[in-house]
Structures are given as C-alpha cells and as structure tokens.
CSV table of C-alpha atoms and ligand atoms in Angstrom, one decimal:
chain,number,residue,atom,x,y,z
G,9,UNK,CA,114.7,74.1,108.7
G,10,UNK,CA,112.6,77.6,107.9
G,11,UNK,CA,115.1,79.7,105.8
G,12,UNK,CA,114.8,82.2,108.8
G,13,UNK,CA,116.7,79.7,110.9
G,14,UNK,CA,119.8,80.0,108.8
G,15,UNK,CA,119.6,84.0,109.5
G,16,UNK,CA,119.4,83.9,113.0
G,17,UNK,CA,122.6,81.6,112.6
G,18,UNK,CA,124.3,84.3,110.8
G,19,UNK,CA,123.2,87.1,113.0
G,20,UNK,CA,122.6,85.9,116.5
G,21,UNK,CA,126.4,85.6,117.5
G,22,UNK,CA,127.1,89.5,116.8
G,23,UNK,CA,123.4,90.7,117.5
G,24,UNK,CA,124.6,92.2,120.9
G,25,UNK,CA,127.5,94.3,119.2
G,26,UNK,CA,125.0,95.4,116.0
G,27,UNK,CA,122.5,96.8,118.6
G,28,UNK,CA,125.0,98.6,120.6
G,29,UNK,CA,126.9,99.9,117.4
G,30,UNK,CA,123.4,101.3,115.9
G,31,UNK,CA,121.2,101.4,118.6
G,32,UNK,CA,117.7,99.7,118.7
G,33,UNK,CA,115.1,99.5,117.0
G,34,UNK,CA,115.6,98.2,113.7
G,35,UNK,CA,114.7,96.0,111.1
G,36,UNK,CA,117.7,94.0,109.7
G,37,UNK,CA,117.7,91.9,106.8
G,38,UNK,CA,119.5,89.1,105.2
G,39,UNK,CA,121.1,89.1,102.0
G,40,UNK,CA,122.2,85.6,101.7
G,41,UNK,CA,118.7,84.4,102.7
G,42,UNK,CA,117.0,86.7,99.9
G,43,UNK,CA,119.5,85.5,97.4
G,44,UNK,CA,119.0,81.9,98.2
G,45,UNK,CA,115.1,82.6,97.8
G,46,UNK,CA,115.2,84.0,94.8
G,47,UNK,CA,117.6,81.6,93.6
G,48,UNK,CA,115.6,79.0,94.2
G,49,UNK,CA,112.6,80.5,92.7
G,50,UNK,CA,114.3,81.0,89.3
G,51,UNK,CA,115.6,77.3,89.7
G,52,UNK,CA,112.1,76.0,90.2
G,53,UNK,CA,110.5,77.8,87.1
G,54,UNK,CA,113.6,77.6,84.7
G,55,UNK,CA,111.9,75.2,82.4
G,56,UNK,CA,109.1,77.8,81.5
G,57,UNK,CA,111.6,79.7,79.1
G,58,UNK,CA,111.2,83.6,80.2
G,59,UNK,CA,110.0,83.0,83.8
G,60,UNK,CA,110.5,86.4,85.9
G,61,UNK,CA,109.5,87.5,89.3
G,62,UNK,CA,108.8,91.0,89.4
G,63,UNK,CA,109.4,92.0,93.3
G,64,UNK,CA,106.2,93.2,94.9
G,65,UNK,CA,108.0,96.7,95.8
G,66,UNK,CA,105.5,97.6,98.4
G,67,UNK,CA,106.7,94.5,100.7
G,68,UNK,CA,110.1,96.1,101.2
G,69,UNK,CA,110.8,99.3,99.5
G,70,UNK,CA,114.4,100.2,100.4
G,71,UNK,CA,117.0,100.6,97.2
G,72,UNK,CA,119.3,98.4,98.8
G,73,UNK,CA,116.8,95.8,98.5
G,74,UNK,CA,115.4,96.5,95.3
G,75,UNK,CA,119.3,96.4,94.0
G,76,UNK,CA,119.4,92.8,95.0
G,77,UNK,CA,116.6,91.8,93.3
G,78,UNK,CA,118.2,93.1,89.9
G,79,UNK,CA,121.2,91.2,90.8
G,80,UNK,CA,119.0,88.1,90.4
G,81,UNK,CA,117.3,89.7,87.0
G,82,UNK,CA,114.3,90.2,88.8
G,83,UNK,CA,111.7,93.1,87.7
G,84,UNK,CA,109.2,95.1,89.9
G,85,UNK,CA,105.7,95.1,90.4
G,86,UNK,CA,104.7,98.9,91.3
G,87,UNK,CA,101.4,100.7,92.3
G,88,UNK,CA,102.5,103.8,92.9
G,89,UNK,CA,104.0,106.8,91.4
G,90,UNK,CA,107.1,106.6,94.1
G,91,UNK,CA,107.2,102.9,94.0
G,92,UNK,CA,107.7,103.6,90.0
G,93,UNK,CA,110.6,106.5,90.4
G,94,UNK,CA,112.2,104.2,93.4
G,95,UNK,CA,112.3,101.1,91.1
G,96,UNK,CA,113.6,103.1,88.2
G,97,UNK,CA,116.3,104.4,90.5
G,98,UNK,CA,117.4,101.0,91.4
G,99,UNK,CA,117.8,99.6,87.5
G,100,UNK,CA,114.2,98.7,86.6
G,101,UNK,CA,113.2,100.1,83.4
G,102,UNK,CA,110.9,99.0,80.2
G,103,UNK,CA,109.5,95.6,80.9
G,104,UNK,CA,111.4,94.9,83.8
G,105,UNK,CA,108.4,97.1,85.6
G,106,UNK,CA,104.8,96.2,85.6
G,107,UNK,CA,102.8,99.3,87.1
G,108,UNK,CA,99.5,97.4,88.5
G,109,UNK,CA,97.5,100.3,89.9
G,110,UNK,CA,93.6,100.8,90.8
G,111,UNK,CA,91.9,103.8,91.1
G,112,UNK,CA,94.4,105.5,88.8
G,113,UNK,CA,94.6,109.1,88.3
G,114,UNK,CA,96.0,110.7,85.0
G,115,UNK,CA,99.4,111.5,86.6
G,116,UNK,CA,99.7,108.0,87.5
G,117,UNK,CA,99.4,106.9,83.8
G,118,UNK,CA,101.9,109.6,82.6
G,119,UNK,CA,105.0,108.7,85.0
G,120,UNK,CA,103.9,105.1,83.7
G,121,UNK,CA,104.6,106.2,80.4
G,122,UNK,CA,107.8,107.9,80.9
G,123,UNK,CA,111.1,107.2,81.0
G,124,UNK,CA,111.0,104.3,78.7
G,125,UNK,CA,107.6,103.0,80.2
G,126,UNK,CA,106.7,99.8,81.8
G,127,UNK,CA,104.1,96.8,81.3
G,128,UNK,CA,100.7,98.7,82.0
G,129,UNK,CA,98.5,96.4,84.0
G,130,UNK,CA,95.1,97.9,83.6
G,131,UNK,CA,92.4,97.5,86.2
G,132,UNK,CA,89.3,98.6,84.4
G,133,UNK,CA,88.1,98.6,81.2
G,134,UNK,CA,87.3,102.5,82.0
G,135,UNK,CA,90.8,102.9,82.2
G,136,UNK,CA,91.4,102.4,78.5
G,137,UNK,CA,90.6,105.7,77.1
G,138,UNK,CA,92.4,107.7,79.5
G,139,UNK,CA,95.9,106.1,78.7
G,140,UNK,CA,98.3,108.9,77.4
G,141,UNK,CA,98.8,106.7,74.4
G,142,UNK,CA,98.5,103.4,73.0
G,143,UNK,CA,101.1,100.8,74.1
G,144,UNK,CA,102.2,98.0,72.1
G,145,UNK,CA,101.9,95.8,75.0
G,146,UNK,CA,99.1,95.5,77.6
G,147,UNK,CA,98.0,93.5,80.4
G,148,UNK,CA,94.6,93.4,82.3
G,149,UNK,CA,94.2,92.1,85.8
G,150,UNK,CA,91.7,89.8,86.1
G,151,UNK,CA,89.0,89.5,88.6
G,152,UNK,CA,87.1,85.7,88.5
G,153,UNK,CA,84.3,86.9,91.0
G,154,UNK,CA,81.9,84.1,92.1
G,155,UNK,CA,84.1,81.6,90.0
G,156,UNK,CA,86.7,81.3,92.5
G,157,UNK,CA,86.7,81.8,96.2
G,158,UNK,CA,89.7,84.0,97.6
G,159,UNK,CA,92.0,82.4,100.3
G,160,UNK,CA,91.2,83.8,103.9
G,161,UNK,CA,93.3,86.8,103.8
G,162,UNK,CA,92.2,88.7,100.9
G,163,UNK,CA,88.9,87.3,100.9
G,164,UNK,CA,86.0,87.0,98.1
G,165,UNK,CA,87.1,88.3,94.7
G,166,UNK,CA,83.4,89.1,94.0
G,167,UNK,CA,84.0,91.6,96.9
G,168,UNK,CA,87.4,92.9,96.1
G,169,UNK,CA,87.8,96.3,94.1
G,170,UNK,CA,90.0,95.1,91.9
G,171,UNK,CA,90.4,93.8,88.1
G,172,UNK,CA,88.2,93.6,85.3
G,173,UNK,CA,85.3,90.7,85.5
G,174,UNK,CA,84.7,88.0,83.6
G,175,UNK,CA,81.9,89.4,81.6
G,176,UNK,CA,84.5,92.4,80.5
G,177,UNK,CA,87.4,90.6,79.8
G,178,UNK,CA,87.0,89.8,76.3
G,179,UNK,CA,86.0,93.1,75.5
G,180,UNK,CA,88.7,95.0,77.2
G,181,UNK,CA,91.4,93.2,75.3
G,182,UNK,CA,89.2,93.7,71.9
G,183,UNK,CA,89.0,97.4,72.8
G,184,UNK,CA,93.0,97.5,73.1
G,185,UNK,CA,93.5,95.5,69.6
G,186,UNK,CA,91.2,98.0,67.9
G,187,UNK,CA,93.3,101.0,69.4
G,188,UNK,CA,96.4,99.0,67.8
G,189,UNK,CA,97.8,97.0,70.8
G,190,UNK,CA,99.5,94.0,69.5
G,191,UNK,CA,101.1,92.3,72.5
G,192,UNK,CA,99.2,90.8,75.2
G,193,UNK,CA,99.7,89.5,78.9
G,194,UNK,CA,97.1,88.4,81.6
G,195,UNK,CA,97.2,88.9,85.2
G,196,UNK,CA,95.7,88.3,88.5
G,197,UNK,CA,96.1,88.5,92.0
G,198,UNK,CA,93.9,86.4,94.4
G,199,UNK,CA,95.7,85.2,97.2
G,200,UNK,CA,97.7,86.5,100.4
G,201,UNK,CA,99.7,84.4,102.7
G,202,UNK,CA,98.6,81.3,101.0
G,203,UNK,CA,100.6,78.4,101.9
G,204,UNK,CA,98.5,75.8,100.4
G,205,UNK,CA,100.2,75.6,96.7
G,206,UNK,CA,97.4,73.8,95.0
G,207,UNK,CA,95.6,77.2,95.3
G,208,UNK,CA,98.5,78.9,93.4
G,209,UNK,CA,98.4,76.3,90.9
G,210,UNK,CA,94.5,76.5,90.3
G,211,UNK,CA,95.4,80.4,89.5
G,212,UNK,CA,97.7,79.5,86.6
G,213,UNK,CA,94.9,76.9,85.3
G,214,UNK,CA,92.5,79.4,85.7
G,215,UNK,CA,94.4,81.8,83.7
G,216,UNK,CA,95.6,79.6,81.0
G,217,UNK,CA,91.9,78.6,80.3
G,218,UNK,CA,91.1,82.1,80.1
G,219,UNK,CA,93.7,82.7,77.4
G,220,UNK,CA,92.3,79.8,75.4
G,221,UNK,CA,89.0,81.4,75.6
G,222,UNK,CA,90.0,84.9,74.6
G,223,UNK,CA,92.4,83.5,71.7
G,224,UNK,CA,89.3,81.6,70.6
G,225,UNK,CA,87.2,84.8,70.7
G,226,UNK,CA,89.6,87.2,69.4
G,227,UNK,CA,92.7,85.4,67.9
G,228,UNK,CA,95.3,87.0,69.8
G,229,UNK,CA,98.2,85.2,71.4
G,230,UNK,CA,99.5,85.8,75.1
G,231,UNK,CA,103.0,86.7,75.7
G,232,UNK,CA,102.8,86.0,79.5
G,233,UNK,CA,100.5,85.3,82.4
G,234,UNK,CA,101.0,86.9,85.5
G,235,UNK,CA,100.0,84.9,88.6
G,236,UNK,CA,100.5,87.6,91.0
G,237,UNK,CA,101.9,87.1,94.5
G,238,UNK,CA,100.7,85.8,97.9
G,239,UNK,CA,103.0,82.7,98.2
G,240,UNK,CA,102.8,82.5,102.1
G,241,UNK,CA,105.6,81.8,104.9
G,242,UNK,CA,105.7,79.9,107.8
G,243,UNK,CA,105.1,82.7,110.5
G,244,UNK,CA,104.4,80.1,113.2
G,245,UNK,CA,107.1,77.4,114.3
G,246,UNK,CA,104.7,74.6,113.5
G,247,UNK,CA,103.5,75.8,110.1
G,248,UNK,CA,105.1,74.0,107.1
G,249,UNK,CA,106.3,76.2,104.4
G,250,UNK,CA,104.7,76.5,100.8
G,251,UNK,CA,106.0,73.3,98.6
G,252,UNK,CA,107.8,75.1,96.1
G,253,UNK,CA,108.9,72.1,94.4
G,254,UNK,CA,105.5,70.6,94.1
G,255,UNK,CA,103.9,73.9,92.7
G,256,UNK,CA,106.5,74.7,90.1
G,257,UNK,CA,106.1,71.3,88.9
G,258,UNK,CA,102.3,70.9,88.6
G,259,UNK,CA,102.5,74.5,86.8
G,260,UNK,CA,105.4,73.5,84.6
G,261,UNK,CA,102.9,70.3,83.6
G,262,UNK,CA,100.0,72.9,83.2
G,263,UNK,CA,102.4,75.1,80.8
G,264,UNK,CA,103.7,71.8,79.1
G,265,UNK,CA,100.0,70.9,78.3
G,266,UNK,CA,99.1,74.3,77.1
G,267,UNK,CA,102.2,74.3,74.5
G,268,UNK,CA,101.3,70.6,73.1
G,269,UNK,CA,97.9,72.1,72.4
G,270,UNK,CA,98.5,75.6,71.0
G,271,UNK,CA,101.9,75.3,69.7
G,272,UNK,CA,103.7,78.0,72.1
G,273,UNK,CA,104.2,78.7,75.9
G,274,UNK,CA,103.5,82.0,77.3
G,275,UNK,CA,105.9,83.0,79.9
G,276,UNK,CA,105.3,82.9,83.4
G,277,UNK,CA,105.3,86.4,85.7
G,278,UNK,CA,105.0,86.1,89.3
G,279,UNK,CA,104.8,89.1,91.6
G,280,UNK,CA,106.1,87.8,95.3
G,281,UNK,CA,106.7,90.1,97.7
G,282,UNK,CA,106.2,88.1,101.0
G,283,UNK,CA,107.7,84.9,99.8
G,284,UNK,CA,111.0,86.9,98.9
G,285,UNK,CA,111.7,89.1,101.7
G,286,UNK,CA,109.7,88.0,105.0
G,287,UNK,CA,111.7,85.4,106.6
G,288,UNK,CA,114.7,87.2,105.6
G,289,UNK,CA,113.9,90.3,108.0
G,290,UNK,CA,113.6,90.6,111.9
G,291,UNK,CA,112.6,93.7,114.0
G,292,UNK,CA,115.2,94.0,116.8
G,293,UNK,CA,113.9,96.0,120.0
G,294,UNK,CA,114.9,96.4,123.5
G,295,UNK,CA,112.8,95.7,126.8
G,296,UNK,CA,112.8,99.0,128.6
G,297,UNK,CA,109.9,98.5,130.9
G,298,UNK,CA,107.9,96.0,132.6
G,299,UNK,CA,104.5,96.4,134.4
G,300,UNK,CA,102.3,93.9,136.5
G,301,UNK,CA,99.0,94.6,136.6
G,302,UNK,CA,95.8,92.3,135.9
G,303,UNK,CA,98.5,91.0,133.3
G,304,UNK,CA,102.1,91.0,133.0
G,305,UNK,CA,103.5,93.7,130.2
G,306,UNK,CA,107.0,93.9,128.9
G,307,UNK,CA,107.3,97.6,126.8
G,308,UNK,CA,109.9,97.5,124.1
G,309,UNK,CA,111.3,100.3,122.7
G,310,UNK,CA,109.8,99.5,119.0
G,311,UNK,CA,106.0,100.4,118.3
G,312,UNK,CA,103.6,99.8,115.7
G,313,UNK,CA,105.2,102.3,113.7
G,314,UNK,CA,107.9,99.6,112.9
G,315,UNK,CA,105.2,96.6,112.2
G,316,UNK,CA,101.5,97.0,112.1
G,317,UNK,CA,100.5,93.5,111.5
G,318,UNK,CA,99.7,92.0,115.1
G,319,UNK,CA,97.6,95.2,115.7
G,320,UNK,CA,95.5,95.3,112.4
G,321,UNK,CA,95.6,91.9,111.4
G,322,UNK,CA,96.2,90.0,114.8
G,323,UNK,CA,99.0,88.6,113.3
G,324,UNK,CA,101.2,86.2,114.6
G,325,UNK,CA,105.0,87.2,114.8
G,326,UNK,CA,107.5,84.7,116.8
G,327,UNK,CA,109.4,86.5,119.5
G,328,UNK,CA,112.8,85.3,120.7
G,329,UNK,CA,114.8,86.7,123.6
G,330,UNK,CA,118.8,87.0,123.2
G,331,UNK,CA,120.4,84.5,124.7
G,332,UNK,CA,117.6,82.8,126.5
G,333,UNK,CA,115.1,80.1,125.6
G,334,UNK,CA,112.9,77.3,127.3
G,335,UNK,CA,115.8,75.5,128.8
G,336,UNK,CA,117.7,78.2,130.1
G,337,UNK,CA,115.5,79.5,132.7
G,338,UNK,CA,111.8,80.4,133.8
G,339,UNK,CA,109.2,81.2,131.6
G,340,UNK,CA,106.2,83.6,131.9
G,341,UNK,CA,103.3,84.7,129.7
G,342,UNK,CA,103.4,88.3,128.7
G,343,UNK,CA,101.7,90.7,126.4
G,344,UNK,CA,104.9,92.4,124.5
G,345,UNK,CA,103.9,96.0,124.0
G,346,UNK,CA,105.0,99.6,122.4
G,347,UNK,CA,103.9,102.7,123.7
G,348,UNK,CA,100.9,104.0,121.4
G,349,UNK,CA,98.0,104.9,123.2
G,350,UNK,CA,96.1,102.3,121.2
G,351,UNK,CA,95.8,99.1,123.2
G,352,UNK,CA,96.3,97.1,119.8
G,353,UNK,CA,99.9,98.2,120.2
G,354,UNK,CA,101.1,94.7,121.1
G,355,UNK,CA,103.7,92.7,119.2
G,356,UNK,CA,102.7,89.4,121.1
G,357,UNK,CA,99.5,89.2,123.0
G,358,UNK,CA,99.6,86.2,126.3
G,359,UNK,CA,102.8,84.9,124.9
G,360,UNK,CA,104.8,82.4,126.7
G,361,UNK,CA,108.5,83.5,126.5
G,362,UNK,CA,111.5,83.4,128.8
G,363,UNK,CA,111.8,85.8,131.6
G,364,UNK,CA,112.5,89.0,130.3
G,365,UNK,CA,114.8,91.6,132.2
G,366,UNK,CA,115.4,95.1,131.3
G,367,UNK,CA,117.7,95.8,128.3
G,368,UNK,CA,116.9,92.1,126.8
G,369,UNK,CA,117.1,92.0,123.3
G,370,UNK,CA,113.9,90.5,121.6
G,371,UNK,CA,113.9,89.5,118.2
G,372,UNK,CA,110.6,89.9,116.4
G,373,UNK,CA,110.8,87.4,113.2
G,374,UNK,CA,109.3,87.5,110.0
G,375,UNK,CA,109.4,91.0,109.4
G,376,UNK,CA,111.2,91.5,106.3
G,377,UNK,CA,108.0,92.0,104.2
G,378,UNK,CA,105.1,94.3,105.1
G,379,UNK,CA,106.8,95.1,108.0
G,380,UNK,CA,108.3,98.6,108.1
G,381,UNK,CA,106.7,99.6,104.8
G,382,UNK,CA,103.4,99.6,106.6
G,383,UNK,CA,104.5,101.6,109.4
G,384,UNK,CA,102.8,104.9,110.2
G,385,UNK,CA,103.3,108.2,112.2
G,386,UNK,CA,100.1,108.2,114.4
G,387,UNK,CA,100.6,109.1,117.8
G,388,UNK,CA,103.7,111.1,116.5
G,389,UNK,CA,105.7,107.7,116.5
G,390,UNK,CA,108.4,107.6,114.3
G,391,UNK,CA,109.9,104.9,111.9
G,392,UNK,CA,112.8,103.1,112.9
G,393,UNK,CA,116.1,102.0,110.9
G,394,UNK,CA,116.8,99.6,108.5
G,395,UNK,CA,119.9,97.5,108.5
G,396,UNK,CA,121.1,94.8,105.9
G,397,UNK,CA,123.4,91.8,106.8
G,398,UNK,CA,125.6,91.3,104.0
G,399,UNK,CA,126.7,88.2,102.3
G,400,UNK,CA,130.2,89.3,103.6
G,401,UNK,CA,129.1,89.6,107.4
G,402,UNK,CA,129.3,93.4,107.5
G,403,UNK,CA,126.1,95.2,108.4
G,404,UNK,CA,125.0,98.1,106.5
G,405,UNK,CA,122.7,101.2,107.3
G,406,UNK,CA,120.2,101.0,104.4
G,407,UNK,CA,117.4,103.6,106.1
G,408,UNK,CA,118.2,106.0,108.7
G,409,UNK,CA,115.5,106.4,111.6
G,410,UNK,CA,113.1,108.9,111.2
G,411,UNK,CA,113.6,112.2,113.4
G,412,UNK,CA,111.4,115.0,115.0
G,413,UNK,CA,112.5,117.1,112.2
G,414,UNK,CA,110.9,114.8,109.4
G,415,UNK,CA,107.9,114.8,111.9
G,416,UNK,CA,107.6,118.6,111.4
G,417,UNK,CA,108.6,118.7,108.0
G,418,UNK,CA,105.3,119.0,106.4
G,419,UNK,CA,104.5,121.8,109.2
G,420,UNK,CA,106.6,123.8,107.1
G,421,UNK,CA,104.6,125.6,104.0
G,422,UNK,CA,103.9,129.0,102.5
G,423,UNK,CA,100.7,130.7,104.1
G,424,UNK,CA,97.8,130.1,102.2
G,425,UNK,CA,94.2,130.9,102.8
G,426,UNK,CA,91.3,130.7,100.8
G,427,UNK,CA,88.6,133.5,101.4
G,428,UNK,CA,85.5,134.0,99.7
G,429,UNK,CA,85.1,137.0,97.0
G,430,UNK,CA,82.3,139.9,97.1
O,521,PLP,C1,100.6,93.0,97.3
O,521,PLP,C2,100.4,93.0,96.0
O,521,PLP,C3,101.5,91.6,95.7
O,521,PLP,C4,102.5,90.8,96.6
O,521,PLP,O1,101.8,90.6,97.5
O,521,PLP,P1,102.6,89.3,98.7
O,521,PLP,O2,101.5,88.9,99.4
O,521,PLP,O3,103.4,90.0,99.4
O,521,PLP,O4,103.3,88.2,97.9
O,521,PLP,C5,101.8,91.3,94.3
O,521,PLP,N1,101.1,92.0,93.5
O,521,PLP,C6,100.0,92.6,93.5
O,521,PLP,C7,99.3,93.4,92.6
O,521,PLP,C8,99.7,93.1,95.0
O,521,PLP,O5,99.1,94.1,95.3
C-alpha cells in the first residue's frame, strides 16, 4: 500500500470539517508520513556510518516541514540565498547545510560563508577563484557527460548546464588542494523521479569509481559521496514504488567493497526532495463550475498557481472526489481546470472520475514536493495556503494564502527615473 493511502485514511474522515474551517483551496501535508519515510530511509542506510539525508529545500520550503526534517537529524540542500536563510532559521547550520548553486554570484558565496558557513558544492572550476575564502571542506558537482545517459525527466547529462566535466574533475580537486583545502566530498545529481532503483545504485558506483581515480591521481581521501536526489514516487496507482530495500542493500555492498579495498568508507549523503515529501501532501480544491461544450469541464477553485506539474510537464496527479468512488455512482470523463487564461491550466485531461457536483471536494494527490513551491503569479493568480496534519491529529496553518496586498507589494516603491546627462 503506498504511503499516501495511510495519509488519506488519516485525512479523509475530517476533510470536510478541515475544509470548512480553513476554506479551500489548500495543500495539506502529513507529518506522520514524512517521519515514516525519513525514518525508513535512515534505517535502510544505517550500515553506512554517517549516512545523511540533506532535504532538497526547493521541494517544500516551509519552516514547519524543515523543522520535521531537523527532528530526524536531516540537513538541507540549498541552491539560493533565501533557501540558505530559511534553512538556517529552521536550525540547519554548518555541515548540516549543502550549498549546491549554479551560475553563482559573489553575493551567493558571501552568504554561504556567513553564519558558520556550510558545505560548498562547487558547480564549476571557474568558480574557484571567486570563493571569498578557502573552505577546509570542498565538494564538486560532477557531470559525467556522455559517460552516462540521464533518466527521462532530467535528460542527457551532456546537455545539462550543471557540474564539472570529466576532463576537469581531477584538476578541480588539485586546484583546491593547492589552495589549502584538506577535506573533500564528491557530488552528482543525475536523475529525477526515477523509480528504477538500479539507476541510483549505478550513480553510487560511478562516484565510488571516480573517488578511486581521483585518489590515485592526487592521493586525497574522500569524506563523503553525495548521490543527489531524484528518487521517484508512484504518481499513478499502477506505478510500483522504488525498492528502497534492494537499493540500499546494493549501495551498502558497494561501500563495503570500497572499504575492503581502500581501508576506509566514505559517508553517503543524499538530497531527496520528492521522495521525502511528495506522497505526503495533497491539494484540496472545491468544484465551483461545470461547463459542457465539446468536452465536459469541471472548474475548481485552485489553478496552476498551486500546482504547475500537470501544466508544464503533462504530469499525472491522481484525483479523488471526497465521498464518491467508482462503486458509489456514475462516472464521467472530464477535464479538471483552473481559472487561468492558459489552456494548460488543467489538473487532469480527459480523466474518468465519479460524477462531480458543485461544492464537491477534490483531492489531488502527491503534491507534497515541487507543488506549492513551484507556483507562480501569472495572470495575477495567488498561491493557496498550506496546512499540516500533525501527529496528534490536529491541523495547523503553516502558510497563509497570498492576498491582493502581496500581489501589489512590489508596486510600492520610490520614484526612480534615469535621464541621460547633458
Ligand atoms: C532538485 C534537486 C534535488 C531534489 O530532487 P528530487 O527529485 O526532489 O529528489 C536534489 N539535489 C539537487 C542539486 C537538486 O537540484
């Protein structure tokens, strides 16, 4: 049974009351499920001493969620200054933070080095002279290029803007050694929503091979390898979840083999976003209009501002109608749409669902990662609130909905005009 089914058992009996109390639309997240997934991840990799998950903040950048991650001892993977600040406010500090930026500015680096610093994960060799100081511990993001085919979503590494190329990777560590760094880590991020665990195992194998090679060339030891995120979740009911047990066993074997050969075992770091929170969130929205033209449309009170994945990737998100199912009454095939003046503003296209009446509550599944966070304000659409179903059964508001005042806030500024002189 997918983790999200347990969430629905906890949520659905009270959902009508929760919706009446807070008003729709909202994303609601499941504290219990997040803790279960995090603890399962920790248990699976426990034999690798120093295993650490750095939650990818961009997936769900809410302080209440980040605090749940801290309770499990997790760190944070950040790629922007606001993400660093948010993570520090949630209790992440020093080596519990990884800064994986790309196209980095000097200001980004300054903030990364402030307040006790963080692990710097450099995206390119050209950034070395731009560092405001020489960190003791340095990590590089590796891009294998044509040596590895990317998975479907993330594409071909040879076309990806990220990371240091194979030809430059030894020189990158060499330069940092010359500058005085003494501790080293190695990172890559090659997959997105990958449910074939072997792909992740191959990434670990690739990094350990790379460590062997760099060690041979430079004589340095590596404190950790970071296999990035990209673990997939079953968005469709027929999808199988990634086999965490098999994945961790095979990766542990690789690490054990490395230790037997080299006399030490690096730590294993991971930066899962989707896997940690994706199944543990749903978007709850109310049916407000129906329209029958060439197709039948159900208009709901949420739109793309709450969830972009269906519109921009054609991604599937399972939808249920509260109190209705295939057995309880008639079905019909509809498009479930928001209110943007963009025809991609659809949560589902030609989906067969129980017949929806006005005021019905729709539960759009698996919105706990890359959901609210990706939302935008195009067409002056505002983003919805976020709620947390806590372990004790209570529900807390953890982010209010945007208001018109938020939308107008950037229109309040001091008059500022440039005129050509002379
Ligand atoms: C987005 C991102 C992640 C998380 O990806 P998921 O698919 O959510 O696991 C991890 N690391 C980096 C560098 C990323 O950009």
